[in-house]
C-alpha angles and dihedrals in degrees: 000000000000118000119210122237120232094264092052091047093051091048092050096042090060087072091059122079103202105034137094132182111239131164095339097316139097101236137191133170117200131188122209135186093266144330094286092055092047091049092047089054090050089053092052091047091048091061091051092046090052092048090052092042088230119116127199130224104235145162132199127203114177104299098353125093119189117191128190122189127197132141101240094189089059095036092231148042115311139169088275090066094051092046092053093043089053092049090049091052090050090052093047093049091047 
């Protein structure tokens, strides 16, 4: 599995609206109306993550959801991370 270098990551991340590259991860932090909305979004994302067999590191505090993507098997950012980030953006935008 090919990992992207920092230049490739920065070029690809420009096509994403909600993501940044920080400390070896694609990262986003999203605020929702309340805890129930944040949890509902996590549930929708979980089904996509499972379908892609790629699972995020995430945390949820009340209405905030923070997601970090990295392909641990490859020790870096791969196509899997960008596919899941793109799917997550599609879910968020509805």
